[in-house]
Tab-separated table of C-alpha atoms and ligand atoms in Angstrom:
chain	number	residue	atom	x	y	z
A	15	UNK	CA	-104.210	11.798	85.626
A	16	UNK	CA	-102.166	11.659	82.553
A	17	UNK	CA	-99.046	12.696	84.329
A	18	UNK	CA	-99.398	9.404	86.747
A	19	UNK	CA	-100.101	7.554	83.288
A	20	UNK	CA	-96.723	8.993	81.921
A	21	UNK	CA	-94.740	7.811	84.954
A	22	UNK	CA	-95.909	4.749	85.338
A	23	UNK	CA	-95.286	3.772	81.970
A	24	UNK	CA	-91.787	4.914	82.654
A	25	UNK	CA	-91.636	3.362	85.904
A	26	UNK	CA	-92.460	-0.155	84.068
A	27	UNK	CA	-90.354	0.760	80.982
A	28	UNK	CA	-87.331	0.909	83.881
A	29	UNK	CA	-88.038	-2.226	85.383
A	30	UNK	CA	-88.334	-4.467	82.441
A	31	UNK	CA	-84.862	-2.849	81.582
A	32	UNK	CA	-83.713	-3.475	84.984
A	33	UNK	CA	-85.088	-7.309	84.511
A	34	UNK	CA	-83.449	-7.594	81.097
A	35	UNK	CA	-79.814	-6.622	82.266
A	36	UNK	CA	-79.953	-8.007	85.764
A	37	UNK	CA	-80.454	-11.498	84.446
A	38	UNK	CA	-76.739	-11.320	82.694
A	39	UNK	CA	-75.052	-9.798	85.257
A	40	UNK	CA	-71.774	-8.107	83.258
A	41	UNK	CA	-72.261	-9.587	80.296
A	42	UNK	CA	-71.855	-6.874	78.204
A	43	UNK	CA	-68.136	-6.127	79.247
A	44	UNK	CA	-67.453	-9.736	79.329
A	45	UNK	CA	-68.140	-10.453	75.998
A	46	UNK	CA	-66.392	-7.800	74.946
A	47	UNK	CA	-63.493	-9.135	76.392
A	48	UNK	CA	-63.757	-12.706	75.425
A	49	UNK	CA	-64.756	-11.174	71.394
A	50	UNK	CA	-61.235	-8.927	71.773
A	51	UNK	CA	-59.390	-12.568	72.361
A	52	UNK	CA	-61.615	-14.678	69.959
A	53	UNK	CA	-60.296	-15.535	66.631
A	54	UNK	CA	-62.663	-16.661	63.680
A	55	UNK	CA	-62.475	-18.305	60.565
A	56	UNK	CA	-65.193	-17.823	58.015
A	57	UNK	CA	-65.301	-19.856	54.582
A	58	UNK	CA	-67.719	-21.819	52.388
A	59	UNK	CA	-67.536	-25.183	52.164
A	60	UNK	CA	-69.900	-28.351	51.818
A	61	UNK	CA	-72.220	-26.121	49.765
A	62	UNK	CA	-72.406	-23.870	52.829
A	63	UNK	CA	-71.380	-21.000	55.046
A	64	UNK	CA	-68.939	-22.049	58.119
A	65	UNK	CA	-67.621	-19.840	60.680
A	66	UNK	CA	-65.217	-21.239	63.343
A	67	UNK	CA	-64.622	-19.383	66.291
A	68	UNK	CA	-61.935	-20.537	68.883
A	69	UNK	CA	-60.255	-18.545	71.767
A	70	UNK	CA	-56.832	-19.897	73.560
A	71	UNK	CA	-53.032	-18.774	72.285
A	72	UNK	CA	-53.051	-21.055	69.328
A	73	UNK	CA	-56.222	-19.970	68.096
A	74	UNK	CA	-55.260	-19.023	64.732
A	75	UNK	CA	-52.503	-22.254	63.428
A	76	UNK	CA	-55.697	-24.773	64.985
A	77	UNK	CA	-58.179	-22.816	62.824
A	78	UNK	CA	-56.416	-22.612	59.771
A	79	UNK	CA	-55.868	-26.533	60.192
A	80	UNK	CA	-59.343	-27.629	61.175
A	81	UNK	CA	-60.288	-25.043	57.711
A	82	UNK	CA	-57.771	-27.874	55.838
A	83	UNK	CA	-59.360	-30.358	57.483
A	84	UNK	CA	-63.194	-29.460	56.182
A	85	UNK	CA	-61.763	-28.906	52.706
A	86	UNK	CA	-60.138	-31.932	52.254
A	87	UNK	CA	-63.359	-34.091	53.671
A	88	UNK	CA	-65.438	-32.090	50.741
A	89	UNK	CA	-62.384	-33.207	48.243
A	90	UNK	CA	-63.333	-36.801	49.207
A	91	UNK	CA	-67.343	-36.344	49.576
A	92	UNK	CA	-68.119	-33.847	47.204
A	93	UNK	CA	-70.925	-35.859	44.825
A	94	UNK	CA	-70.366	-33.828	42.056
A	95	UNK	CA	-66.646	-33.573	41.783
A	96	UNK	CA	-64.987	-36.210	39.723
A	97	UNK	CA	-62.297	-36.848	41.862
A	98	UNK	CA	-64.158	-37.475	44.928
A	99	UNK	CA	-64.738	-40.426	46.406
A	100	UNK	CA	-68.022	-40.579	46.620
A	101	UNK	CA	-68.138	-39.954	42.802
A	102	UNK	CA	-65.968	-42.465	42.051
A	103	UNK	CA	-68.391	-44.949	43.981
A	104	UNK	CA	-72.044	-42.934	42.137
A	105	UNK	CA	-69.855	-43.961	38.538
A	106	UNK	CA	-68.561	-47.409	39.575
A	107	UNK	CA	-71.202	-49.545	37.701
A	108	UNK	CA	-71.558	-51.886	40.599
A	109	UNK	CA	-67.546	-52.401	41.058
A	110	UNK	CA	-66.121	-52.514	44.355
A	111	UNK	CA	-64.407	-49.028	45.301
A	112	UNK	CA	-61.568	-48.484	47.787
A	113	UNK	CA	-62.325	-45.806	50.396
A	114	UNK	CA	-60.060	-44.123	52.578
A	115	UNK	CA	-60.330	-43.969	56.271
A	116	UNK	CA	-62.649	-40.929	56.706
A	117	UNK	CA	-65.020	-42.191	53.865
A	118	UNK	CA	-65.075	-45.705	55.119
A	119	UNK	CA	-66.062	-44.506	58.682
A	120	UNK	CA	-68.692	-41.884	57.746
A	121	UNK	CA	-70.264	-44.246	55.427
A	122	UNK	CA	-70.111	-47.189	58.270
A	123	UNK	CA	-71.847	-44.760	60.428
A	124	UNK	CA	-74.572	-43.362	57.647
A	125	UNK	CA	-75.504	-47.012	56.768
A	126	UNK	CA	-75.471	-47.675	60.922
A	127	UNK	CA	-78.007	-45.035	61.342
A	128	UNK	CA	-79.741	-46.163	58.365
A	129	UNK	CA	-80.519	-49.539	59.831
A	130	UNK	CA	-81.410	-48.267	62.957
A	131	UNK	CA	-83.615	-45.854	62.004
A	132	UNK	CA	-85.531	-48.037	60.102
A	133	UNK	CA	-84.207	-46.059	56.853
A	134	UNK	CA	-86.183	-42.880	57.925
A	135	UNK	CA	-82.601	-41.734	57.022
A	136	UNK	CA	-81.285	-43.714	53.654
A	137	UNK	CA	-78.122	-42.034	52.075
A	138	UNK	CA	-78.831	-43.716	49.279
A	139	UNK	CA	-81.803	-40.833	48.003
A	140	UNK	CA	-80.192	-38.754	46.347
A	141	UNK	CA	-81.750	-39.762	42.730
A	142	UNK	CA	-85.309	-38.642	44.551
A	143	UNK	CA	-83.800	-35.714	45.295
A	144	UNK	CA	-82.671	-34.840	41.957
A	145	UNK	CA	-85.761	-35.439	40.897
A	146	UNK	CA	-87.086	-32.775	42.808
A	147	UNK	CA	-84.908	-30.824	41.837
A	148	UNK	CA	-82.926	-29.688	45.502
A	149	UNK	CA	-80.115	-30.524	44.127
A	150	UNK	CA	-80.049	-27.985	41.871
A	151	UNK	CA	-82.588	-25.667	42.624
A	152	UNK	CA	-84.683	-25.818	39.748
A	153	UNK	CA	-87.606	-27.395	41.356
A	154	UNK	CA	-90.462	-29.711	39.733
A	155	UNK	CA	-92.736	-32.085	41.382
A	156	UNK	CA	-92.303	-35.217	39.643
A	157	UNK	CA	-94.698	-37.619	38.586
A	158	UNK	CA	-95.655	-40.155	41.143
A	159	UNK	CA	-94.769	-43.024	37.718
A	160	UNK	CA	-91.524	-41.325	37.831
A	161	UNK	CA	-90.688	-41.547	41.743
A	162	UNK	CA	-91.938	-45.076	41.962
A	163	UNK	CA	-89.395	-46.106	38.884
A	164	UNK	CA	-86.832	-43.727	41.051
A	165	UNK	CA	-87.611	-45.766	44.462
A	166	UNK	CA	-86.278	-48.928	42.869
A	167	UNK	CA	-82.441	-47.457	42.797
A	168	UNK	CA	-83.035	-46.235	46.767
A	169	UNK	CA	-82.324	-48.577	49.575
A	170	UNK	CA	-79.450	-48.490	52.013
A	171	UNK	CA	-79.646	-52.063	52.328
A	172	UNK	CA	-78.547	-52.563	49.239
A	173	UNK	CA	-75.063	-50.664	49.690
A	174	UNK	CA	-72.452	-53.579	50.396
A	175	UNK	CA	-69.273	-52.559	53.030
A	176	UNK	CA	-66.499	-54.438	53.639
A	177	UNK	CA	-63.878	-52.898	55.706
A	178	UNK	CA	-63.017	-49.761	53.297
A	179	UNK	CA	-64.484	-51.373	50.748
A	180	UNK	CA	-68.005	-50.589	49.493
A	181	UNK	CA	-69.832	-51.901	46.321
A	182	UNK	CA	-73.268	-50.038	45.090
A	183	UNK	CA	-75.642	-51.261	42.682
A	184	UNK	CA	-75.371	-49.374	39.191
A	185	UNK	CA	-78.144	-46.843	38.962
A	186	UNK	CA	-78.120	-46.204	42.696
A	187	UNK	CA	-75.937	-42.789	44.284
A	188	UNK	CA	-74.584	-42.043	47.378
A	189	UNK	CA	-74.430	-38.704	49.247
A	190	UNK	CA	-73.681	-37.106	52.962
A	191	UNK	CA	-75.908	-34.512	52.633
A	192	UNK	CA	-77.336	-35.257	55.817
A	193	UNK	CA	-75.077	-36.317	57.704
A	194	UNK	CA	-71.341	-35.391	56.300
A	195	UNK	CA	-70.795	-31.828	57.707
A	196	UNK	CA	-71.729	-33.827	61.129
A	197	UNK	CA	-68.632	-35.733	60.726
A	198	UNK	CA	-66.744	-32.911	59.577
A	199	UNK	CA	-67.336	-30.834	62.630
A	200	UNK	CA	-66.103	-33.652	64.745
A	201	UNK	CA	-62.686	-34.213	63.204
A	202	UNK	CA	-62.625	-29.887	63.044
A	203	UNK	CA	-63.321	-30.262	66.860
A	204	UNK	CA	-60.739	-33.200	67.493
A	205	UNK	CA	-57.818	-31.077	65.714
A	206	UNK	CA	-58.788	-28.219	67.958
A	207	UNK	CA	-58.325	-30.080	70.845
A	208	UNK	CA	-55.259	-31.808	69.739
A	209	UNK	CA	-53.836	-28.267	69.549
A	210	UNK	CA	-54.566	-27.302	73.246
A	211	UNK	CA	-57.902	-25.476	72.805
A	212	UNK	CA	-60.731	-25.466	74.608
A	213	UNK	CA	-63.042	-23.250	73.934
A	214	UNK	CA	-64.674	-23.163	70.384
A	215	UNK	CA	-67.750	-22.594	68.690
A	216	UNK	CA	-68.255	-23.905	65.400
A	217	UNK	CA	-71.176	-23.299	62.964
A	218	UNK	CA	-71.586	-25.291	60.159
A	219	UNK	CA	-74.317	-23.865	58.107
A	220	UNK	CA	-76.406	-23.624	60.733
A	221	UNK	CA	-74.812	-26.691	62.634
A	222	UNK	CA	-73.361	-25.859	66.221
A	223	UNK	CA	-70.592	-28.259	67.468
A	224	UNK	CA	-69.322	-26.353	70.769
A	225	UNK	CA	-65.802	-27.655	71.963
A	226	UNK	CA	-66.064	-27.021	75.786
A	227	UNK	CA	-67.560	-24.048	77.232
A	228	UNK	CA	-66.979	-20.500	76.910
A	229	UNK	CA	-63.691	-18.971	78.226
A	230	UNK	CA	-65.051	-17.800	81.151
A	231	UNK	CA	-66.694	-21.140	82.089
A	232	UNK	CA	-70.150	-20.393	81.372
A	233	UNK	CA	-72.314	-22.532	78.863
A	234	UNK	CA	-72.953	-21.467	75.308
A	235	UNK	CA	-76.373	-19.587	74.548
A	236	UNK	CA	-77.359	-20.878	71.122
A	237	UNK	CA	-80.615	-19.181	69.578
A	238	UNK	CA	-83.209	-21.781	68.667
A	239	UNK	CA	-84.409	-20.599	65.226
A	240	UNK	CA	-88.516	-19.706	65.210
A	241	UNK	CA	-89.457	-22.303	61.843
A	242	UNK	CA	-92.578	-19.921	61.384
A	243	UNK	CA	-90.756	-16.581	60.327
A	244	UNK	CA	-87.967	-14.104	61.784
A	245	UNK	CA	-86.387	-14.426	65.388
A	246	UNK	CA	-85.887	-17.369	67.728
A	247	UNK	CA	-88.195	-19.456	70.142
A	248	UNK	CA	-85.486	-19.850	72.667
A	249	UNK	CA	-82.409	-20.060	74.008
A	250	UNK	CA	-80.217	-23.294	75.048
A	251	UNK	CA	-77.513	-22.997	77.060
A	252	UNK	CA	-75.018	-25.831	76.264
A	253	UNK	CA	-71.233	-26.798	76.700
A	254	UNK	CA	-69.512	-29.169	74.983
A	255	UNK	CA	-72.644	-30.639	72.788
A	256	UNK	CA	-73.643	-30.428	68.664
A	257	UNK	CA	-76.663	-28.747	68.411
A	258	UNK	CA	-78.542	-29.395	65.032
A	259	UNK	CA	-81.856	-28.346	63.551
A	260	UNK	CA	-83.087	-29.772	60.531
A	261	UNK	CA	-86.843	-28.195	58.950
A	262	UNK	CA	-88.508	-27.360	56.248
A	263	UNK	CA	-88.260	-23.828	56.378
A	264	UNK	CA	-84.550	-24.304	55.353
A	265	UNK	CA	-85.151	-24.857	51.715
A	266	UNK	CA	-88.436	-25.579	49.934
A	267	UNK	CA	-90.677	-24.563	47.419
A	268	UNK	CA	-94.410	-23.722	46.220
A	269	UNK	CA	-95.564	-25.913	43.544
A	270	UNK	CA	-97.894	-24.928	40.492
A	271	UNK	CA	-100.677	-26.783	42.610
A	272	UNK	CA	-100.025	-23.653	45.780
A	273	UNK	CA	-98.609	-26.851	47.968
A	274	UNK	CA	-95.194	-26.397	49.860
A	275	UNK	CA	-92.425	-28.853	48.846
A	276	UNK	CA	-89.889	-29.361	51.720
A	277	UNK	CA	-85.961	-30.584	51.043
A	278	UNK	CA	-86.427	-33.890	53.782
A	279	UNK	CA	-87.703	-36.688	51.701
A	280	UNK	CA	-89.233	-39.754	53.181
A	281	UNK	CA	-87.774	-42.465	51.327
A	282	UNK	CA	-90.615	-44.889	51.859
A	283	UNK	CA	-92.741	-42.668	49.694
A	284	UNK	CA	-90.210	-40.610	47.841
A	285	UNK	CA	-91.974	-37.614	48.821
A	286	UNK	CA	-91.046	-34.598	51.076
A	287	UNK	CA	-92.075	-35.693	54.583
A	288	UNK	CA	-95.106	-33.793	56.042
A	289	UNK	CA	-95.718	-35.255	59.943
A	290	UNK	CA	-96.585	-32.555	60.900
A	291	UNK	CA	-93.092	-31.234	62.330
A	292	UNK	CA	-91.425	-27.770	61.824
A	293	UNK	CA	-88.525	-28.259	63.468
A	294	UNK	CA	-86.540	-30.921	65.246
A	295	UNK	CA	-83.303	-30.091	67.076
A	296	UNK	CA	-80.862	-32.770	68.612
A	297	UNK	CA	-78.352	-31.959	71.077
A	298	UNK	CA	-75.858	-34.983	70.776
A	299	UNK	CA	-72.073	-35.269	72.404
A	300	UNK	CA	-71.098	-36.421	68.661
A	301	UNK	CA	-71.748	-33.989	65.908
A	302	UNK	CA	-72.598	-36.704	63.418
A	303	UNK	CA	-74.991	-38.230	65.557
A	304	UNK	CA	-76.485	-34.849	65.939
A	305	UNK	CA	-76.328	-34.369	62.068
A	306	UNK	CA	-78.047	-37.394	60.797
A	307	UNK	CA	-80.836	-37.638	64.174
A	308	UNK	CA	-82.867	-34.206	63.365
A	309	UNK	CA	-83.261	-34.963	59.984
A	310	UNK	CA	-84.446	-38.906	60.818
A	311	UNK	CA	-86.522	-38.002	63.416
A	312	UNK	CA	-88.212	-35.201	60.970
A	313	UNK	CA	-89.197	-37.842	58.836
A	314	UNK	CA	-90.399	-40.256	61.549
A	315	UNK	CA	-92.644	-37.749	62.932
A	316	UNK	CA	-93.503	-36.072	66.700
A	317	UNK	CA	-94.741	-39.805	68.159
A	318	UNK	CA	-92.795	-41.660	66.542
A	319	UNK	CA	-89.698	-39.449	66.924
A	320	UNK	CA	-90.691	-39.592	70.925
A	321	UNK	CA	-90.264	-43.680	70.821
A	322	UNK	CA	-87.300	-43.536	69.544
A	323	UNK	CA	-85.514	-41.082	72.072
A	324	UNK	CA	-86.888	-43.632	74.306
A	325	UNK	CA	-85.544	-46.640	73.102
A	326	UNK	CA	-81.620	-45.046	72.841
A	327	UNK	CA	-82.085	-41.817	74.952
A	328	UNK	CA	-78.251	-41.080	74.200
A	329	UNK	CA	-79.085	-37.475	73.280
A	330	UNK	CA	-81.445	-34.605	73.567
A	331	UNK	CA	-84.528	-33.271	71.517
A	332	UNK	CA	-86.546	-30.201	70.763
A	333	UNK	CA	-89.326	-30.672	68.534
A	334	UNK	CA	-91.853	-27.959	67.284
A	335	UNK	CA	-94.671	-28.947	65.641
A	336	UNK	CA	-96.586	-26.900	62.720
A	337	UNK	CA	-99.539	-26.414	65.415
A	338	UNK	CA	-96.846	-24.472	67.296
A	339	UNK	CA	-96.071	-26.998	70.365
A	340	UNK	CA	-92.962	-27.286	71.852
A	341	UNK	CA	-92.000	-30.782	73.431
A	342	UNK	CA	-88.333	-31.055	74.549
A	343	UNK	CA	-86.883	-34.513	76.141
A	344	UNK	CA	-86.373	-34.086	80.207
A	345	UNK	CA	-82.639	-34.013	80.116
A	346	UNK	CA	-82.631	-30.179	78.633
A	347	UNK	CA	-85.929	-29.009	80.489
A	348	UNK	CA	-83.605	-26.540	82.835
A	349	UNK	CA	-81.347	-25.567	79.597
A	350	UNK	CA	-83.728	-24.123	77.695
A	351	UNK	CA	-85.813	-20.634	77.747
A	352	UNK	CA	-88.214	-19.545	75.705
A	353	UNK	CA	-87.919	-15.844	73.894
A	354	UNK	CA	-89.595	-13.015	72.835
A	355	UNK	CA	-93.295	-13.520	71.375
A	356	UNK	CA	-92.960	-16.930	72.410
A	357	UNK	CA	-92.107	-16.467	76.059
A	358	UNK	CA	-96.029	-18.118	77.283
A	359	UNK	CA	-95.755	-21.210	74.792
A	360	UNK	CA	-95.948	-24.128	76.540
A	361	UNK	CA	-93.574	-26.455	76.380
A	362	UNK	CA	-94.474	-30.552	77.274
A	363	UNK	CA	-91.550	-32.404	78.583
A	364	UNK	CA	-90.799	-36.064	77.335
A	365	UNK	CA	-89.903	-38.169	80.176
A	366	UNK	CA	-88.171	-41.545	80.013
A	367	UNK	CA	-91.492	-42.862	81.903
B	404	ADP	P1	-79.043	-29.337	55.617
B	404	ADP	O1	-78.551	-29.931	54.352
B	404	ADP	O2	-79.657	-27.995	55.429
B	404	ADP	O3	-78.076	-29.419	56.742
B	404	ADP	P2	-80.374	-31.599	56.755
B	404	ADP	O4	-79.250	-31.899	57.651
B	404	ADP	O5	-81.739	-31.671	57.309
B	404	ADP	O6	-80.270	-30.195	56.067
B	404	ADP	O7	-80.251	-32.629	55.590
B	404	ADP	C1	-81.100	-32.573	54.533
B	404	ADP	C2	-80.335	-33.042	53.363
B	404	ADP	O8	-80.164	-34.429	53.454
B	404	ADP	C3	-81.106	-32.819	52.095
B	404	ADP	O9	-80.747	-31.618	51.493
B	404	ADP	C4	-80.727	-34.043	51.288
B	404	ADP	O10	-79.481	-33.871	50.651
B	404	ADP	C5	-80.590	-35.093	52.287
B	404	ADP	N1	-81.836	-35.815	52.658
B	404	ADP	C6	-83.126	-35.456	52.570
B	404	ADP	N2	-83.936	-36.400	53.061
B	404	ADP	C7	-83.121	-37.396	53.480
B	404	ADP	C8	-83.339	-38.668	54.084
B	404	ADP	N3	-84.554	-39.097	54.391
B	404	ADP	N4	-82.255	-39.411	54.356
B	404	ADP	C9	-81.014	-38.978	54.076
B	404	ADP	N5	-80.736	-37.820	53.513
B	404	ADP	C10	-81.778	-37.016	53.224
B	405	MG	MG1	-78.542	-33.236	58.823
């Protein structure tokens, strides 16, 4: 009896094994090969890790320029270095600044998404964030006196540009946080390609711009991080896409009063948002789309969120929600597999109608 136990445990043990490795047939050795050619790049940058991996002959010279590339965007957006543009525009006491190119674009497109967002994205709210301290990790919750006085110096509307040049209201600040290292991975991924590559992965603190697909052809698997602890939900197999997740889980804090404080502020309250979203991911062909959308959408909310990928339906979404539902738009239904504990969720598809 308990030899028959035994083997059947082993004969399921070899199966699930068998499952496991048949459904990547030669992985293994291929990735070995394609690691043996890669060449990566890892620095800090933009407040944040970056590794760049890219395969192809000139591998190394396009890393080492799309590297100069990153650095000199954080020269011009840093907020807290003097010679940056953007700090010359937070000091300017309402006088119009002259931006360069790069600023004047990224700026264009912040205030763009701004205004069509309905300012669930404003990148004009960074005093609120202060406030709460993210922006220097000593954390407070501020008095609700205090935010209301704060909400008077936020409003993207407010922001005046003219060509590549941009005059702000005194009191009021500018910053890319959420949507800057977007850009960046764009122009990283445009100087890659100007060099002849085509094949590149690059993580940006957590933000995936993929230039083409992997040497051998084959999409991209990029982990979908599990918002409620270790591991990943899934798996999404894309090619030539920025894949972005913005949540909660990514920096937040515990108040005196037990509550959790999350780093995505909804600027029509000045508060953290709390719709009842964990995660949203956006798979978009531009990586400053897909920079600015997750953290937007995170503030709109699940429904809300939904009517908007409606309305444009220009890119993808993944949204889990802190009862544990996955709902993913229709257009990445057959890229995307759940993993480990999560393998029975179900996932609800949004369709276009
Ligand atoms: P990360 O900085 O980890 O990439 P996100 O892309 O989600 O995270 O961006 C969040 C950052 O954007 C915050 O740290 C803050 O600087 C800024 N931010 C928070 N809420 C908003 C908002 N509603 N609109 C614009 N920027 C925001
Ligand atoms: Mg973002």
């Amino acid at each position: 009896m308990l030899k028959r136990y035994i083997y059947q445990i082993l004969l399921i043990t070899c199966c699930l094994c068998l499952v496991s490795c048949d459904s990547e047939p030669g992985i293994g050795r291929q990735r070995n090969t394609e690691r043996s050619q890669a060449k990566e790049r890892e620095f800090f940058a933009m407040d944040t890790y970056m590794t760049f991996t890219a395969y192809g002959q000139e591998a190394d010279t396009a890393l080492q320029a799309a590297e100069e590339e990153i650095h000199k965007l954080e020269g011009e957006w840093s907020v807290t270095d003097e010679n940056s543009e953007i700090y010359k525009i937070n000091h300017s006491q309402g006088a119009p600044v002259t931006l360069s190119q790069d600023t004047a674009k990224i700026l264009d497109f912040a205030l763009e998404m701004a205004r069509q967002t309905d300012g669930a994205l404003d990148p004009t709210i960074y005093p609120i964030m202060t406030a709460w301290g993210f922006t220097t990790d000593q954390n407070r919750i501020p008095s609700s006196e205090e935010i209301e006085s704060l909400l008077e110096n936020v409003g993207y509307e407010q922001a005046v540009l003219n060509g590549n040049q941009i005059q702000l209201p005194a009191g009021m600040e500018l910053d890319l946080g959420a949507v800057g290292k977007g850009y960046a991975g764009d122009l990283a991924a445009e100087i890659l390609k100007d060099r002849g590559i085509t094949s590149a992965l690059l993580d940006i603190g957590g933000n995936i711009q993929a230039v083409g697909s992997r040497p051998d052809g084959s999409d991209w698997r990029l982990g979908i991080r599990n918002p409620f602890g270790e591991g990943q939900v899934g798996v999404l197999f894309v090619s030539d896409r920025a894949v972005v997740t913005s949540g909660n889980y990514e920096r937040y804090f515990a108040g005196d009063d037990g509550q959790i404080y999350g780093h995505i502020i909804d600027p029509s309250t000045g508060y953290p948002a709390d719709t009842g979203l964990a995660s949203v991911t956006i798979i978009a062909e531009e990586g400053k789309v897909g920079d600015a959308l997750p953290t937007a959408m995170f503030v709109k909310g699940p429904q809300e969120a939904e009517e908007y990928w409606r309305a444009h339906q220009d890119f993808d979404m993944l949204m889990i929600t802190e009862d544990g539902e996955i709902r993913l738009t229709e257009g990445i239904q057959d890229s995307f597999t759940l993993s480990g504990s999560f393998a029975n969720m179900e996932v609800q598809v949004i369709r276009s109608q």
